[in-house]
Every structure is written in C-alpha cells, then in structure tokens.
C-alpha cells in the first residue's frame, strides 16, 4: 500500500489506508530512524565559477520536506519518523558521517550518495552494518549489476538507463551515426561499451571514438582529429566539468555537429545548465535527459515542485525528488511490513508486486537483479536565450522546461517490461 499523493500537500493532513496486517498500533509506536548524508555548501559561489555547491542542498531539501510532510502520516499510523542528518563535503567526511550514524544513531536505513565516490563508500558501510542504503545521487553501473550488494537500492537512475535514454532521443531526432567521446578510466570504458549496446537497441552506429585522460583540460589535438567525422551526433560521456572544456574546444575548432552530453547528477541542476549556456553558446545541447524536472505540469508533480519553491526559494532539482522518495519508500515499507528490520524491508522491496507512487505517472518498483528503481526519465529543452539571474527564481527556472518523457508511449498492461526498456535486464536477485 502506498502513500496518498495528497500526503505532502499539507503536513499530517492525509490519512493512509493499510491492510490490517501492515498497521502498527499507536500504543506500540515505533521509531523509524533514517540517516541522511549530503554534501554541504562550501561558501559563497557564482554560477560562472562553480555550480557544484547546490547538489547536496537539493538532497537535503527533499529529505527535510519528507520529514515535515510525512511525519504526520507516520504518527497517524503509530510511527515516529526521525531523520538524522550529516554533512559530507568530501568522501572522507561521508565515511565518518556514515560510520557515526550506523554506530550511534540506531538507524534502519541510510540515504545519500551525492558527490563523487560517496555512494561507493556509504554502500560499504551499510552492507557491513546490514541495513539498507538508498543511493540518490550516483549513476555508476559498477554499484549495480553482477557485484551489487543486497543492502543497496538505487533511486537515482543508472548509467545504462541514461545511455538508453540518450539513444532514444537521438533516434527521435534522426541521428543514427555517432562519434563517442569518453575518458580512459574504468568507468569511461564501461560507458563506451554500454553506449554501443544502446546504439544496437535503436539501430544506430558508432562511427568514431575518442578517448582522453580524465581532467586533462586541453583536448585540441583530439578535437582536431574529429573535424572530418562522418557522425551526425557527438556523444560526450566525459565527467561533468570535463564536458565544458571538450565541447568548448569543439566550438573553437569550428565543429558544427550537434552534441549530446551525459546527464551526470550535477549537470541536471539549473546552475549547471546556466553555466553551460554561458560557456557553450553554440554547441550547448538543446535537449537534455533528466531524472526529474521542476517545470513538470502534472498536478501531483507540480504540487511537489511548488512546495520546494515555497519553502526554500529554489527549483526542485533531481536530488530533491530522489531524496524525498527514498525516505517515502522506507516509511511505506515499514508500514507495509510492520518492521524496521533490514531483512523484512529488503524482502518487501524485492517482491515483484511491491510498487511505489513517486509522482511519475505509473507505479515504480525495484528490479531484483540490480536493485535499480524502474522509472521514466524526462527530456528537458534548454532555452539558450532566456534571461538568467541568480537572484530571481523565475529566471532560474525558465532557462529550461519539460519537453517529454521516456520511454515513449504508454505503460500498458505490463509497466515493468515497458520501464525495463531503460537499463539492463538481468536474472536472479542482487547479492544472492
């Protein structure tokens, strides 16, 4: 049984109907203690200099909204929702925070994974403590697949899902010949291989490849070798800030081939989009893929977005959506099982008929083989000419707007199969 869509429209105002087996008597109230670990701002910033300050704050906003909006619903069902928050500006800080939460916080779940490398470390901590960890900010397929932990669940979409979505967008625009730019890291090589799988799904061909060291900054020789490419689209799969340098040098070299760039979590924020518009006047991708979009006009999605705006004066970045719903999923699972024990929660989350309302138009469920949340993704159209002011909320929102969603079409009678067109299909159970 899932929480009403109206549950977050007024704190504590919505009632929740659960089967008798799942209801907890108010006289036996249980504490649902959830640890959250998010990066914090490092100080004043300007969009031209830094766009990384806000990604953790989005997660914190979503978590705080969940606590305030869902706390009343929890109390009405004999529970006490309690968030324990920690900040993690670095991976080392995330490790300290995660270890402290599991050792002294008596938590039943851990939520985090925003920021380079943090999800990998928090996943290890959760597995050692034998509690579920909900990844809300890391796309790396290495956390999923064959080596996945049964204690880790992914609300953030995977590399494979985003690459399939990029392929679908390219196909819709008639772009079937791709030149792919990756870095030479383990992950860069894996992304190249997975993009070739995505190309096969849509009948596209990789006609050129460029691999560069990560964080190199100077790519002119590699860009020069791309001038004669036969591609009708350049797929740039570099890390977020390497994308800026590489695409800018493509512009300077006079390359006119349209660009599609990989949607790392930070690149989906309005601040990154604004920085990309400023630095890449010609080749800035006009259509991007995103986990969540703050201009979504659907009534339930709009209500969520408006709550974020009203409370913090910010648009709802994807990490706000993912963190809110990670906490919502934990609470619903406790209510459905009557337990905060890890084994009961994991068994519930892996059941084929367990599904959650996450404001995306269809019920979402976790794949048993990689613990990835099946879900639609969005396409976001960039307005290259819209006025931008960091001091004006409307202008920050208006640099982009919802274009559509993927997969295309309707969910039909088998929404799981429809959603599985994004991402990897496997067998068995994660961590078994």
CSV table of C-alpha atoms in Angstrom, one decimal:
chain,number,residue,atom,x,y,z
A,1,UNK,CA,0.0,0.0,0.0
A,2,UNK,CA,1.4,3.4,-1.0
A,3,UNK,CA,1.1,6.8,0.5
A,4,UNK,CA,-1.6,9.1,-0.9
A,5,UNK,CA,-0.4,11.6,-3.5
A,6,UNK,CA,-2.1,14.2,-1.3
A,7,UNK,CA,0.1,13.3,1.7
A,8,UNK,CA,2.6,16.0,1.0
A,9,UNK,CA,0.1,18.8,0.2
A,10,UNK,CA,-0.5,19.6,3.8
A,11,UNK,CA,1.7,18.3,6.6
A,12,UNK,CA,0.0,15.5,8.5
A,13,UNK,CA,-3.4,16.1,6.8
A,14,UNK,CA,-3.6,13.0,4.7
A,15,UNK,CA,-4.9,9.7,6.1
A,16,UNK,CA,-3.4,6.4,4.9
A,17,UNK,CA,-5.3,3.2,4.5
A,18,UNK,CA,-3.3,0.0,5.1
A,19,UNK,CA,-4.3,-3.7,5.4
A,20,UNK,CA,-4.7,-4.8,9.0
A,21,UNK,CA,-1.6,-6.9,8.8
A,22,UNK,CA,0.5,-3.9,8.0
A,23,UNK,CA,-0.9,-1.4,10.5
A,24,UNK,CA,1.1,-0.7,13.7
A,25,UNK,CA,-1.0,0.1,16.8
A,26,UNK,CA,-0.4,3.6,18.0
A,27,UNK,CA,0.2,2.4,21.6
A,28,UNK,CA,3.2,0.5,20.2
A,29,UNK,CA,4.7,3.3,18.3
A,30,UNK,CA,8.0,2.5,16.7
A,31,UNK,CA,10.7,5.0,15.7
A,32,UNK,CA,11.7,5.0,12.0
A,33,UNK,CA,15.2,6.5,12.3
A,34,UNK,CA,16.8,7.2,8.9
A,35,UNK,CA,20.3,8.5,8.5
A,36,UNK,CA,21.0,11.0,5.7
A,37,UNK,CA,24.4,12.1,4.4
A,38,UNK,CA,24.6,15.0,1.9
A,39,UNK,CA,27.3,17.4,0.8
A,40,UNK,CA,27.0,21.0,2.1
A,41,UNK,CA,27.8,24.3,0.5
A,42,UNK,CA,31.4,25.3,0.9
A,43,UNK,CA,30.7,29.1,0.9
A,44,UNK,CA,29.5,31.8,-1.5
A,45,UNK,CA,29.6,30.9,-5.2
A,46,UNK,CA,28.8,32.3,-8.6
A,47,UNK,CA,27.4,30.4,-11.5
A,48,UNK,CA,30.3,31.2,-13.7
A,49,UNK,CA,32.8,29.9,-11.2
A,50,UNK,CA,31.1,27.0,-9.6
A,51,UNK,CA,27.9,25.1,-10.0
A,52,UNK,CA,28.7,22.3,-7.6
A,53,UNK,CA,27.5,23.9,-4.4
A,54,UNK,CA,23.9,23.1,-4.8
A,55,UNK,CA,23.7,19.4,-5.5
A,56,UNK,CA,23.8,18.3,-1.8
A,57,UNK,CA,21.4,21.1,-0.8
A,58,UNK,CA,18.8,19.7,-3.2
A,59,UNK,CA,19.0,16.3,-1.4
A,60,UNK,CA,18.7,18.0,2.0
A,61,UNK,CA,15.6,19.9,0.9
A,62,UNK,CA,13.9,16.7,-0.3
A,63,UNK,CA,14.8,15.0,3.0
A,64,UNK,CA,13.5,17.8,5.1
A,65,UNK,CA,10.3,18.1,3.1
A,66,UNK,CA,9.8,14.3,3.6
A,67,UNK,CA,10.2,14.6,7.3
A,68,UNK,CA,7.8,17.5,7.7
A,69,UNK,CA,5.2,16.3,5.2
A,70,UNK,CA,5.2,12.6,6.0
A,71,UNK,CA,5.8,12.8,9.7
A,72,UNK,CA,2.1,13.4,10.4
A,73,UNK,CA,1.2,10.4,8.3
A,74,UNK,CA,3.6,8.3,10.2
A,75,UNK,CA,2.2,9.4,13.6
A,76,UNK,CA,-1.3,8.6,12.4
A,77,UNK,CA,-0.1,5.0,11.9
A,78,UNK,CA,1.8,4.5,15.1
A,79,UNK,CA,5.2,5.5,13.9
A,80,UNK,CA,7.7,8.3,14.6
A,81,UNK,CA,9.6,9.4,11.6
A,82,UNK,CA,13.0,10.7,12.6
A,83,UNK,CA,15.8,11.9,10.3
A,84,UNK,CA,19.4,12.1,11.5
A,85,UNK,CA,21.3,14.4,9.2
A,86,UNK,CA,25.1,14.7,8.5
A,87,UNK,CA,27.1,16.8,6.1
A,88,UNK,CA,29.8,15.4,3.8
A,89,UNK,CA,31.8,17.9,1.7
A,90,UNK,CA,34.3,15.2,0.9
A,91,UNK,CA,34.4,11.4,0.6
A,92,UNK,CA,36.3,11.2,3.9
A,93,UNK,CA,33.6,13.2,5.6
A,94,UNK,CA,31.0,11.0,4.2
A,95,UNK,CA,32.7,7.9,5.6
A,96,UNK,CA,33.0,9.5,9.1
A,97,UNK,CA,29.3,10.5,8.9
A,98,UNK,CA,28.1,7.2,7.7
A,99,UNK,CA,30.0,5.2,10.3
A,100,UNK,CA,28.8,7.5,13.1
A,101,UNK,CA,25.2,7.2,12.0
A,102,UNK,CA,25.2,3.4,12.0
A,103,UNK,CA,27.2,3.1,15.2
A,104,UNK,CA,25.3,5.6,17.4
A,105,UNK,CA,22.1,6.5,15.5
A,106,UNK,CA,20.2,3.2,15.7
A,107,UNK,CA,19.0,3.8,12.1
A,108,UNK,CA,17.0,1.4,10.0
A,109,UNK,CA,18.2,2.9,6.7
A,110,UNK,CA,20.8,5.2,5.2
A,111,UNK,CA,20.2,7.7,2.4
A,112,UNK,CA,22.9,9.5,0.4
A,113,UNK,CA,25.4,9.0,-2.4
A,114,UNK,CA,25.5,12.6,-3.7
A,115,UNK,CA,29.1,13.6,-4.7
A,116,UNK,CA,31.9,11.8,-6.4
A,117,UNK,CA,32.7,8.5,-4.7
A,118,UNK,CA,30.3,8.9,-1.7
A,119,UNK,CA,27.8,6.2,-2.8
A,120,UNK,CA,30.5,3.6,-3.1
A,121,UNK,CA,31.7,4.2,0.5
A,122,UNK,CA,28.3,4.5,2.1
A,123,UNK,CA,27.3,1.3,0.3
A,124,UNK,CA,30.2,-0.5,2.1
A,125,UNK,CA,29.2,1.0,5.4
A,126,UNK,CA,25.6,-0.1,5.1
A,127,UNK,CA,26.5,-3.6,4.0
A,128,UNK,CA,28.8,-4.0,7.0
A,129,UNK,CA,26.0,-2.8,9.3
A,130,UNK,CA,23.4,-4.9,7.4
A,131,UNK,CA,21.0,-2.0,6.9
A,132,UNK,CA,19.5,-0.8,3.5
A,133,UNK,CA,21.3,2.1,1.8
A,134,UNK,CA,19.3,4.2,-0.7
A,135,UNK,CA,21.5,5.8,-3.4
A,136,UNK,CA,20.0,9.1,-4.5
A,137,UNK,CA,22.9,10.6,-6.5
A,138,UNK,CA,25.3,8.1,-8.1
A,139,UNK,CA,24.7,6.7,-11.6
A,140,UNK,CA,27.8,4.4,-11.8
A,141,UNK,CA,26.8,0.9,-13.1
A,142,UNK,CA,29.6,-0.6,-11.0
A,143,UNK,CA,27.3,-0.3,-8.0
A,144,UNK,CA,24.7,-2.3,-9.8
A,145,UNK,CA,25.0,-5.5,-11.9
A,146,UNK,CA,27.0,-8.6,-11.0
A,147,UNK,CA,28.7,-7.1,-8.0
A,148,UNK,CA,25.7,-5.4,-6.4
A,149,UNK,CA,25.0,-5.6,-2.7
A,150,UNK,CA,21.7,-6.8,-1.5
A,151,UNK,CA,21.7,-3.9,1.0
A,152,UNK,CA,21.9,-1.2,-1.7
A,153,UNK,CA,18.8,0.2,-3.6
A,154,UNK,CA,19.1,2.8,-6.3
A,155,UNK,CA,16.6,5.7,-6.6
A,156,UNK,CA,19.0,7.6,-8.9
A,157,UNK,CA,18.9,6.2,-12.4
A,158,UNK,CA,21.9,4.2,-13.7
A,159,UNK,CA,24.4,4.9,-16.4
A,160,UNK,CA,22.7,2.2,-18.5
A,161,UNK,CA,19.3,3.9,-18.2
A,162,UNK,CA,20.6,7.3,-19.1
A,163,UNK,CA,22.6,6.0,-22.1
A,164,UNK,CA,19.5,4.2,-23.4
A,165,UNK,CA,17.5,7.4,-22.9
A,166,UNK,CA,20.2,9.4,-24.8
A,167,UNK,CA,20.0,6.8,-27.6
A,168,UNK,CA,16.2,7.2,-27.8
A,169,UNK,CA,16.4,11.0,-28.0
A,170,UNK,CA,19.0,10.7,-30.8
A,171,UNK,CA,16.8,8.3,-32.7
A,172,UNK,CA,13.8,10.6,-32.4
A,173,UNK,CA,15.9,13.4,-34.0
A,174,UNK,CA,17.0,11.1,-36.8
A,175,UNK,CA,20.6,10.9,-35.6
A,176,UNK,CA,22.0,7.4,-36.2
A,177,UNK,CA,25.7,7.9,-36.7
A,178,UNK,CA,27.5,8.8,-33.5
A,179,UNK,CA,31.0,9.8,-32.6
A,180,UNK,CA,31.6,8.9,-28.9
A,181,UNK,CA,33.9,10.8,-26.6
A,182,UNK,CA,34.9,9.1,-23.3
A,183,UNK,CA,37.8,9.2,-20.8
A,184,UNK,CA,40.3,6.4,-20.3
A,185,UNK,CA,39.1,5.4,-16.8
A,186,UNK,CA,37.5,2.2,-15.9
A,187,UNK,CA,34.1,3.8,-16.0
A,188,UNK,CA,34.7,5.6,-19.3
A,189,UNK,CA,35.5,2.3,-21.0
A,190,UNK,CA,32.4,0.7,-19.4
A,191,UNK,CA,30.2,3.6,-20.6
A,192,UNK,CA,31.5,3.3,-24.2
A,193,UNK,CA,30.7,-0.4,-24.2
A,194,UNK,CA,27.3,0.2,-22.8
A,195,UNK,CA,26.5,3.0,-25.3
A,196,UNK,CA,27.3,0.6,-28.1
A,197,UNK,CA,24.6,-1.7,-26.6
A,198,UNK,CA,22.2,1.3,-26.6
A,199,UNK,CA,23.1,2.0,-30.2
A,200,UNK,CA,22.2,-1.5,-31.1
A,201,UNK,CA,18.8,-1.2,-29.5
A,202,UNK,CA,17.8,1.8,-31.7
A,203,UNK,CA,19.6,0.8,-34.9
A,204,UNK,CA,22.4,3.4,-34.6
A,205,UNK,CA,26.1,3.1,-35.4
A,206,UNK,CA,29.2,4.3,-33.6
A,207,UNK,CA,31.3,5.7,-36.5
A,208,UNK,CA,34.1,7.2,-34.4
A,209,UNK,CA,35.6,7.1,-30.9
A,210,UNK,CA,37.8,9.5,-29.0
A,211,UNK,CA,39.3,8.5,-25.6
A,212,UNK,CA,41.1,11.1,-23.5
A,213,UNK,CA,42.5,11.2,-19.9
A,214,UNK,CA,40.2,12.5,-17.3
A,215,UNK,CA,40.6,16.1,-16.1
A,216,UNK,CA,43.1,16.9,-18.9
A,217,UNK,CA,41.5,20.3,-19.7
A,218,UNK,CA,43.4,20.6,-23.0
A,219,UNK,CA,42.0,18.5,-25.9
A,220,UNK,CA,42.9,20.4,-29.0
A,221,UNK,CA,44.8,17.6,-30.7
A,222,UNK,CA,41.9,15.2,-30.1
A,223,UNK,CA,39.4,17.7,-31.3
A,224,UNK,CA,41.3,18.4,-34.5
A,225,UNK,CA,41.2,14.7,-35.3
A,226,UNK,CA,37.4,14.9,-35.1
A,227,UNK,CA,37.0,17.6,-37.8
A,228,UNK,CA,36.4,15.0,-40.5
A,229,UNK,CA,33.9,12.9,-38.6
A,230,UNK,CA,31.1,11.3,-40.5
A,231,UNK,CA,28.9,11.4,-37.4
A,232,UNK,CA,25.6,13.3,-37.2
A,233,UNK,CA,25.9,13.5,-33.4
A,234,UNK,CA,28.8,13.7,-30.9
A,235,UNK,CA,28.0,11.8,-27.7
A,236,UNK,CA,30.2,13.3,-24.9
A,237,UNK,CA,30.4,10.9,-22.0
A,238,UNK,CA,33.1,12.7,-20.0
A,239,UNK,CA,32.8,13.7,-16.4
A,240,UNK,CA,30.7,16.8,-15.7
A,241,UNK,CA,33.4,19.5,-15.8
A,242,UNK,CA,35.5,17.9,-18.5
A,243,UNK,CA,32.4,18.2,-20.7
A,244,UNK,CA,32.8,22.0,-20.6
A,245,UNK,CA,36.4,22.0,-21.8
A,246,UNK,CA,35.9,19.5,-24.5
A,247,UNK,CA,32.8,20.9,-26.1
A,248,UNK,CA,34.2,24.5,-25.9
A,249,UNK,CA,37.3,23.4,-27.8
A,250,UNK,CA,35.0,21.7,-30.3
A,251,UNK,CA,33.3,25.1,-30.8
A,252,UNK,CA,36.7,26.9,-31.2
A,253,UNK,CA,37.7,24.3,-33.8
A,254,UNK,CA,34.6,25.1,-35.8
A,255,UNK,CA,32.9,21.7,-35.4
A,256,UNK,CA,29.2,22.1,-36.1
A,257,UNK,CA,28.0,18.6,-35.4
A,258,UNK,CA,25.3,18.6,-32.7
A,259,UNK,CA,26.3,17.4,-29.2
A,260,UNK,CA,24.6,15.2,-26.6
A,261,UNK,CA,26.2,15.1,-23.2
A,262,UNK,CA,25.9,12.5,-20.4
A,263,UNK,CA,23.5,13.7,-17.7
A,264,UNK,CA,25.6,13.3,-14.5
A,265,UNK,CA,23.6,14.3,-11.5
A,266,UNK,CA,25.2,17.7,-11.2
A,267,UNK,CA,24.6,18.5,-14.9
A,268,UNK,CA,20.8,18.3,-14.3
A,269,UNK,CA,20.8,21.3,-11.9
A,270,UNK,CA,19.7,24.7,-13.1
A,271,UNK,CA,23.0,26.2,-12.1
A,272,UNK,CA,25.0,23.8,-14.3
A,273,UNK,CA,22.6,24.4,-17.2
A,274,UNK,CA,23.1,28.1,-16.8
A,275,UNK,CA,26.9,27.7,-16.8
A,276,UNK,CA,26.7,25.5,-19.9
A,277,UNK,CA,24.7,28.2,-21.7
A,278,UNK,CA,27.2,30.8,-20.8
A,279,UNK,CA,30.3,28.8,-21.7
A,280,UNK,CA,29.0,26.9,-24.8
A,281,UNK,CA,26.9,29.4,-26.9
A,282,UNK,CA,26.9,27.2,-30.0
A,283,UNK,CA,27.1,23.5,-29.0
A,284,UNK,CA,25.4,23.5,-25.7
A,285,UNK,CA,23.0,20.6,-26.0
A,286,UNK,CA,19.5,22.0,-26.6
A,287,UNK,CA,17.8,18.8,-25.3
A,288,UNK,CA,19.0,17.1,-22.1
A,289,UNK,CA,17.9,13.9,-20.2
A,290,UNK,CA,17.0,14.3,-16.6
A,291,UNK,CA,15.7,12.2,-13.6
A,292,UNK,CA,13.3,15.0,-12.6
A,293,UNK,CA,12.1,18.3,-14.0
A,294,UNK,CA,10.9,21.2,-11.9
A,295,UNK,CA,8.6,22.5,-14.7
A,296,UNK,CA,6.6,19.3,-14.8
A,297,UNK,CA,2.9,20.5,-15.1
A,298,UNK,CA,1.3,17.2,-13.9
A,299,UNK,CA,-0.8,18.1,-10.8
A,300,UNK,CA,1.0,15.8,-8.4
A,301,UNK,CA,4.4,16.7,-9.7
A,302,UNK,CA,3.6,20.4,-9.8
A,303,UNK,CA,2.5,20.3,-6.1
A,304,UNK,CA,5.8,18.7,-5.1
A,305,UNK,CA,7.8,21.3,-7.1
A,306,UNK,CA,5.8,24.2,-5.6
A,307,UNK,CA,6.5,23.0,-2.1
A,308,UNK,CA,10.2,23.1,-2.7
A,309,UNK,CA,9.9,26.6,-4.2
A,310,UNK,CA,7.7,27.9,-1.4
A,311,UNK,CA,9.9,26.6,1.4
A,312,UNK,CA,13.4,27.3,0.0
A,313,UNK,CA,13.0,29.6,-2.9
A,314,UNK,CA,14.7,27.1,-5.2
A,315,UNK,CA,13.6,24.9,-8.1
A,316,UNK,CA,13.2,21.2,-7.4
A,317,UNK,CA,16.5,19.7,-8.6
A,318,UNK,CA,16.5,15.9,-9.2
A,319,UNK,CA,18.3,15.2,-5.9
A,320,UNK,CA,15.3,16.8,-4.0
A,321,UNK,CA,13.0,14.4,-5.7
A,322,UNK,CA,15.2,11.3,-5.2
A,323,UNK,CA,15.9,12.0,-1.5
A,324,UNK,CA,12.2,12.7,-0.7
A,325,UNK,CA,11.1,9.5,-2.3
A,326,UNK,CA,13.9,7.4,-0.8
A,327,UNK,CA,12.5,8.4,2.6
A,328,UNK,CA,9.0,7.9,1.5
A,329,UNK,CA,9.8,4.4,0.3
A,330,UNK,CA,11.4,3.5,3.6
A,331,UNK,CA,8.4,4.7,5.5
A,332,UNK,CA,5.9,2.9,3.3
A,333,UNK,CA,8.0,-0.3,3.6
A,334,UNK,CA,8.0,-0.1,7.4
A,335,UNK,CA,4.2,0.4,7.3
A,336,UNK,CA,3.6,-2.5,5.0
A,337,UNK,CA,5.8,-4.9,6.9
A,338,UNK,CA,5.3,-3.7,10.4
A,339,UNK,CA,9.0,-3.9,10.9
A,340,UNK,CA,12.2,-1.8,10.8
A,341,UNK,CA,14.4,-4.9,10.5
A,342,UNK,CA,16.6,-5.0,7.4
A,343,UNK,CA,15.6,-8.5,6.2
A,344,UNK,CA,11.9,-7.6,6.3
A,345,UNK,CA,12.4,-4.4,4.4
A,346,UNK,CA,14.6,-6.0,1.8
A,347,UNK,CA,12.3,-8.9,1.2
A,348,UNK,CA,9.4,-6.4,0.8
A,349,UNK,CA,11.4,-4.2,-1.7
A,350,UNK,CA,12.3,-7.2,-3.8
A,351,UNK,CA,8.8,-8.6,-4.2
A,352,UNK,CA,7.5,-8.4,-7.8
A,353,UNK,CA,4.2,-6.8,-6.7
A,354,UNK,CA,5.8,-4.1,-4.4
A,355,UNK,CA,5.4,-0.7,-6.1
A,356,UNK,CA,5.5,2.9,-5.1
A,357,UNK,CA,3.9,6.1,-6.3
A,358,UNK,CA,6.7,8.6,-6.9
A,359,UNK,CA,4.9,11.2,-9.0
A,360,UNK,CA,6.0,9.8,-12.3
A,361,UNK,CA,2.6,8.7,-13.7
A,362,UNK,CA,3.0,5.0,-13.1
A,363,UNK,CA,3.9,2.8,-10.1
A,364,UNK,CA,7.6,2.2,-9.7
A,365,UNK,CA,9.4,-1.0,-8.4
A,366,UNK,CA,12.9,-2.2,-7.8
A,367,UNK,CA,14.5,-4.7,-10.2
A,368,UNK,CA,15.5,-7.7,-8.2
A,369,UNK,CA,18.7,-8.3,-10.2
A,370,UNK,CA,20.3,-4.9,-9.6
A,371,UNK,CA,18.0,-3.1,-7.1
A,372,UNK,CA,17.5,-0.3,-9.6
A,373,UNK,CA,14.3,1.6,-9.4
A,374,UNK,CA,12.4,1.2,-12.6
A,375,UNK,CA,11.2,4.7,-13.7
A,376,UNK,CA,10.6,7.0,-16.6
A,377,UNK,CA,13.1,9.7,-17.4
A,378,UNK,CA,12.5,13.2,-18.8
A,379,UNK,CA,13.7,15.2,-21.7
A,380,UNK,CA,14.4,18.9,-20.9
A,381,UNK,CA,14.5,21.6,-23.6
A,382,UNK,CA,17.1,24.3,-23.0
A,383,UNK,CA,16.3,28.0,-23.8
A,384,UNK,CA,19.7,29.3,-24.8
A,385,UNK,CA,18.5,32.9,-24.8
A,386,UNK,CA,16.3,33.2,-21.7
A,387,UNK,CA,17.4,35.8,-19.2
A,388,UNK,CA,19.3,34.4,-16.2
A,389,UNK,CA,19.7,35.9,-12.7
A,390,UNK,CA,20.8,34.0,-9.7
A,391,UNK,CA,18.7,36.4,-7.6
A,392,UNK,CA,15.4,35.8,-9.5
A,393,UNK,CA,13.7,32.4,-9.1
A,394,UNK,CA,11.6,32.6,-12.2
A,395,UNK,CA,14.6,33.4,-14.4
A,396,UNK,CA,16.5,30.4,-12.9
A,397,UNK,CA,13.6,28.1,-13.6
A,398,UNK,CA,12.9,29.5,-17.1
A,399,UNK,CA,16.3,28.5,-18.7
A,400,UNK,CA,14.8,25.1,-19.3
A,401,UNK,CA,11.4,23.4,-19.5
A,402,UNK,CA,9.9,19.9,-19.7
A,403,UNK,CA,9.9,18.5,-23.2
A,404,UNK,CA,8.7,14.9,-22.8
A,405,UNK,CA,9.3,11.6,-21.1
A,406,UNK,CA,10.9,8.3,-21.9
A,407,UNK,CA,10.1,5.5,-22.7
A,408,UNK,CA,7.7,6.8,-25.2
A,409,UNK,CA,4.1,5.5,-25.4
A,410,UNK,CA,2.0,4.1,-22.6
A,411,UNK,CA,2.9,1.7,-19.9
A,412,UNK,CA,0.1,-0.7,-20.9
A,413,UNK,CA,-0.7,-3.9,-19.1
A,414,UNK,CA,3.0,-4.6,-18.2
A,415,UNK,CA,4.6,-1.4,-16.8
A,416,UNK,CA,7.6,-3.3,-15.6
A,417,UNK,CA,8.5,-4.5,-19.1
A,418,UNK,CA,7.9,-1.0,-20.5
A,419,UNK,CA,10.2,0.6,-18.0
A,420,UNK,CA,12.8,-2.1,-18.4
A,421,UNK,CA,13.5,-0.7,-21.9
A,422,UNK,CA,15.7,1.8,-20.0
A,423,UNK,CA,18.6,0.0,-18.4
A,424,UNK,CA,20.0,-3.5,-18.1
A,425,UNK,CA,17.9,-6.6,-17.9
A,426,UNK,CA,19.2,-9.5,-15.8
A,427,UNK,CA,18.2,-12.5,-13.8
A,428,UNK,CA,18.3,-13.6,-10.2
A,429,UNK,CA,18.4,-11.5,-7.1
A,430,UNK,CA,21.0,-8.8,-6.3
A,431,UNK,CA,23.7,-10.1,-3.8
A,432,UNK,CA,22.3,-13.6,-3.8
